[in-house]
Coordinates of C-alpha atoms in Angstrom, one line a residue:
X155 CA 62.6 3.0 22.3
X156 CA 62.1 3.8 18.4
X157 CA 58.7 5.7 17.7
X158 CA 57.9 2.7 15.6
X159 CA 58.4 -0.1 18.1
X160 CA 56.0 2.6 20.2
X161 CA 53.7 2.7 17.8
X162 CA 53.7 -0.8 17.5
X163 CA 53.2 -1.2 21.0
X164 CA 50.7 1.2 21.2
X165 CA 48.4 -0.9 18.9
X166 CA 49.4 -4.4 20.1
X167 CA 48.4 -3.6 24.1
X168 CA 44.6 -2.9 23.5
X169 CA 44.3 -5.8 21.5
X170 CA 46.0 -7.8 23.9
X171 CA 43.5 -6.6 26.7
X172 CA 40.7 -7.6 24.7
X173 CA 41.5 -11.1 24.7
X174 CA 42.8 -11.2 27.9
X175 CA 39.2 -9.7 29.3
X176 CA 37.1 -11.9 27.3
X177 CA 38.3 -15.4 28.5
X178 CA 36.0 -14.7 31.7
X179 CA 32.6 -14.3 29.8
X180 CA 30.8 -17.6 30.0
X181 CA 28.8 -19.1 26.9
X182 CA 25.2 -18.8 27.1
X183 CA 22.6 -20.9 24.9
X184 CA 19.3 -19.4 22.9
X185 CA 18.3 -16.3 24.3
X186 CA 14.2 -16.4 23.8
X187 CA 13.2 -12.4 23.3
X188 CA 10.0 -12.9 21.6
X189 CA 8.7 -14.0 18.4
X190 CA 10.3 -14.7 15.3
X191 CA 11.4 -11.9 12.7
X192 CA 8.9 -10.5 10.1
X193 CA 9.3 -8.1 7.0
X194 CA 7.7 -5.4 6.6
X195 CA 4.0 -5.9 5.8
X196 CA 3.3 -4.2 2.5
X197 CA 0.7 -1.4 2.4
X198 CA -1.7 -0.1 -0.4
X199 CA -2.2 3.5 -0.2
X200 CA -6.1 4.2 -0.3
X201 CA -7.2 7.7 -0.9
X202 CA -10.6 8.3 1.3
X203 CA -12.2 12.1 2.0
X204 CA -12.5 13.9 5.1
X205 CA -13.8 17.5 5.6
X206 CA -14.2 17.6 2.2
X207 CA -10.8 16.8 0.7
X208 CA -8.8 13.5 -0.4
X209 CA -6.2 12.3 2.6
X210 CA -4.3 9.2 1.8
X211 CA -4.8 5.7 3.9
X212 CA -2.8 3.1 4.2
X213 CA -3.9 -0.6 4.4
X214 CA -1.8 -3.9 4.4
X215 CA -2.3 -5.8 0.8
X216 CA -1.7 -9.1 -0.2
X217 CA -0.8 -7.7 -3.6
X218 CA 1.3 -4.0 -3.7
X219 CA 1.8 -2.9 -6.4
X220 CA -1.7 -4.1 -8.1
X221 CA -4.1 -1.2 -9.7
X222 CA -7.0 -3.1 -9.7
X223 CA -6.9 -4.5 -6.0
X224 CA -6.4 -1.1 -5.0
X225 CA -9.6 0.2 -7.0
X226 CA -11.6 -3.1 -5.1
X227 CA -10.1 -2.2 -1.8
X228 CA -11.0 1.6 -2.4
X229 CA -14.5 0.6 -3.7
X230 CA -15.4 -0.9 -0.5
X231 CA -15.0 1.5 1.5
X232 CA -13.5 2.8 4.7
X233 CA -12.9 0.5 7.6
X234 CA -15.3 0.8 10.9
X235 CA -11.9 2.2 12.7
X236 CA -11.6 4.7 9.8
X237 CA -15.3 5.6 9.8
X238 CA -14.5 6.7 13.6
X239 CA -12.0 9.2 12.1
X240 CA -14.5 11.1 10.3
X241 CA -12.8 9.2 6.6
X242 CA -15.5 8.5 4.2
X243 CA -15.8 8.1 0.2
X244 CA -17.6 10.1 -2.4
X245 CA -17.7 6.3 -4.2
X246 CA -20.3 4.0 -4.3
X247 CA -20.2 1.1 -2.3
X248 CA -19.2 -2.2 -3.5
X249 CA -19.7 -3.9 -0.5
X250 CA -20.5 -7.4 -1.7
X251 CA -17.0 -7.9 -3.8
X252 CA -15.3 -11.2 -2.9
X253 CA -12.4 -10.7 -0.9
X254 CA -8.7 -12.7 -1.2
X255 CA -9.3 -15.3 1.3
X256 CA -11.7 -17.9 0.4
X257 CA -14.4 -18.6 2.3
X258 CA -14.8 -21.9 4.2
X259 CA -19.2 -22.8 5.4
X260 CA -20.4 -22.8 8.6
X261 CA -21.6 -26.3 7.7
X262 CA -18.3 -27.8 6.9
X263 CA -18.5 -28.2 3.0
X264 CA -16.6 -27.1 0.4
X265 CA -14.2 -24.1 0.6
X266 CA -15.8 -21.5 -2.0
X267 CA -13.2 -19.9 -4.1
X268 CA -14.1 -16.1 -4.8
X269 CA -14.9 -15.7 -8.8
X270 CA -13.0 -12.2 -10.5
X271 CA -16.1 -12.1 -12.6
X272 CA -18.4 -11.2 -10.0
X273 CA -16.5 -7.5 -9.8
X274 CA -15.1 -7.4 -12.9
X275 CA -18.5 -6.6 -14.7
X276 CA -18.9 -3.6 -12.3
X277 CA -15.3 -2.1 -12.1
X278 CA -12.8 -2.5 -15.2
X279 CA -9.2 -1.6 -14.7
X280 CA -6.4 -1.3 -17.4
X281 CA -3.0 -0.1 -16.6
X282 CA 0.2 0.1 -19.4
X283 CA 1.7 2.1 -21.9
X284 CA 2.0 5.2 -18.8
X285 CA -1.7 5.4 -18.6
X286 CA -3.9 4.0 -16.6
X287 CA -7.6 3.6 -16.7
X288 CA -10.8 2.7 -14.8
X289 CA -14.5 2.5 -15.7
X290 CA -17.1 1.8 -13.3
X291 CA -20.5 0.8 -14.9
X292 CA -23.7 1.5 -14.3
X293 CA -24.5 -1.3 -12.0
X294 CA -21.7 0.0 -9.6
X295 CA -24.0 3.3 -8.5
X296 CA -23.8 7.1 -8.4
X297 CA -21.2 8.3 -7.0
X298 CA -21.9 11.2 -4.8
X299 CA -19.4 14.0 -5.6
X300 CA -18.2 12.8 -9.4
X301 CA -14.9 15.2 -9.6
X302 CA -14.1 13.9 -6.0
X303 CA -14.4 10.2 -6.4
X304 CA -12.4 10.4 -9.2
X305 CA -10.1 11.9 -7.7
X306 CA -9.8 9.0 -5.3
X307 CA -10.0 6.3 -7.9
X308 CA -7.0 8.4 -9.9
X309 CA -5.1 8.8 -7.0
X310 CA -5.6 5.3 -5.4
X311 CA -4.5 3.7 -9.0
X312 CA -1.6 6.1 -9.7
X313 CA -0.4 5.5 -5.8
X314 CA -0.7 1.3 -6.5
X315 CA 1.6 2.2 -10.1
X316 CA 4.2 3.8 -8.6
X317 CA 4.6 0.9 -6.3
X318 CA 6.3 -1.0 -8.7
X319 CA 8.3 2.1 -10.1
X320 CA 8.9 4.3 -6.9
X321 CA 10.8 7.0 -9.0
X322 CA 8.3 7.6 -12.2
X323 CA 6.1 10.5 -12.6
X324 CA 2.8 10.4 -12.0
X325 CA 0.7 8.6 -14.5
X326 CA -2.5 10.1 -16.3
X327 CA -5.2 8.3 -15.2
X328 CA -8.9 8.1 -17.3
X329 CA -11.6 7.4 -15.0
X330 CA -15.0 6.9 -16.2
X331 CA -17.9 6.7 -13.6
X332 CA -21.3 5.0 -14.1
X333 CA -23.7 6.7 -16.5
X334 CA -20.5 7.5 -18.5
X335 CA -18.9 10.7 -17.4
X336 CA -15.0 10.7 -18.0
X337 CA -12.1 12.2 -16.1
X338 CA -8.7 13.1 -17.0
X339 CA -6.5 12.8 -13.7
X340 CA -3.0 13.8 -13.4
X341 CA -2.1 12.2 -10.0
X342 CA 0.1 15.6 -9.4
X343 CA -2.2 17.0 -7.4
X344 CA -2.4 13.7 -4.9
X345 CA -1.9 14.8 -1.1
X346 CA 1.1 13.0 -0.4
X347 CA 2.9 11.7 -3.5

């Protein structure tokens, strides 16, 4: 025998036993294993302080990607779950902001329909042009540790940017807190980014 007819052979056996073995396997219907396949649920990096310094939080969000639902979902603060943790803000609370979902009355009436305007007079959020900026006003509160709530505004907007643009530098970010102080951020010093 010719070492190619071997190596012919050699190849045309396994193949051979393949088919041969699989005639036995008997057809089966839908397999049920569980539930039906989901993507992955998009997250909004939240920076929040514990023991004094910024640590980074992540939180599902109906809209990645977007500056100023990041600021709103900063701006009301840690979770009950996160409180537990020992996370809290140096940021006032905006605790009354309308949410995504729209609420639907105990009595049955209308569905209300949250309105942008009643947060957009107290937080105002501008992002182009590689810069980003956010001004709280006065009606927003004090926030306890200026240079550290900014921080977490500049950080939380800068993290929300780069969603959108996973490989560009960190943004400068102006944020301006109630009674008018200003802060130049350079997201650089973030804790994870």
């Amino acid at each position: 025998m010719t070492l190619r007819r071997r190596a012919r052979l050699a190849l045309l056996v396994p193949a051979a036993v393949c088919v041969l073995a699989s005639c036995s396997i008997p057809t089966t219907g839908v397999v049920q294993a569980g539930g039906p396949a989901v993507g992955v649920v998009p997250k909004a990096r939240l920076y929040f302080v514990r023991n004094g310094a910024l640590i980074p939080v992540l939180r599902p969000t109906d809209a990645p990607g977007d500056v100023g639902s990041a600021v709103l979902d900063l701006l009301r603060g840690p979770t009950e779950a996160e409180l537990r943790k020992g996370v809290t803000t140096r940021l006032p609370l905006l605790t009354d902001l309308p949410t995504a979902v729209p609420a639907v009355p105990a009595d049955g009436g209308a569905t209300v329909v949250p309105e942008a305007s009643a947060w957009a007079d107290l937080v105002k959020v501008t992002a182009g042009d590689h810069r980003i900026s956010v001004r709280l006003s006065s009606a927003a509160g004090d926030a306890g540790d200026p240079g550290l709530a900014a921080a977490q505004i500049a950080c939380t907007a800068d993290a929300a940017q780069r969603v959108a643009d996973p490989g560009a530098e960190p943004e400068p970010v102006t944020v301006t807190l109630p009674g008018g102080r200003r802060f130049e951020e350079a997201a650089t010093r973030c804790p994870g980014v």
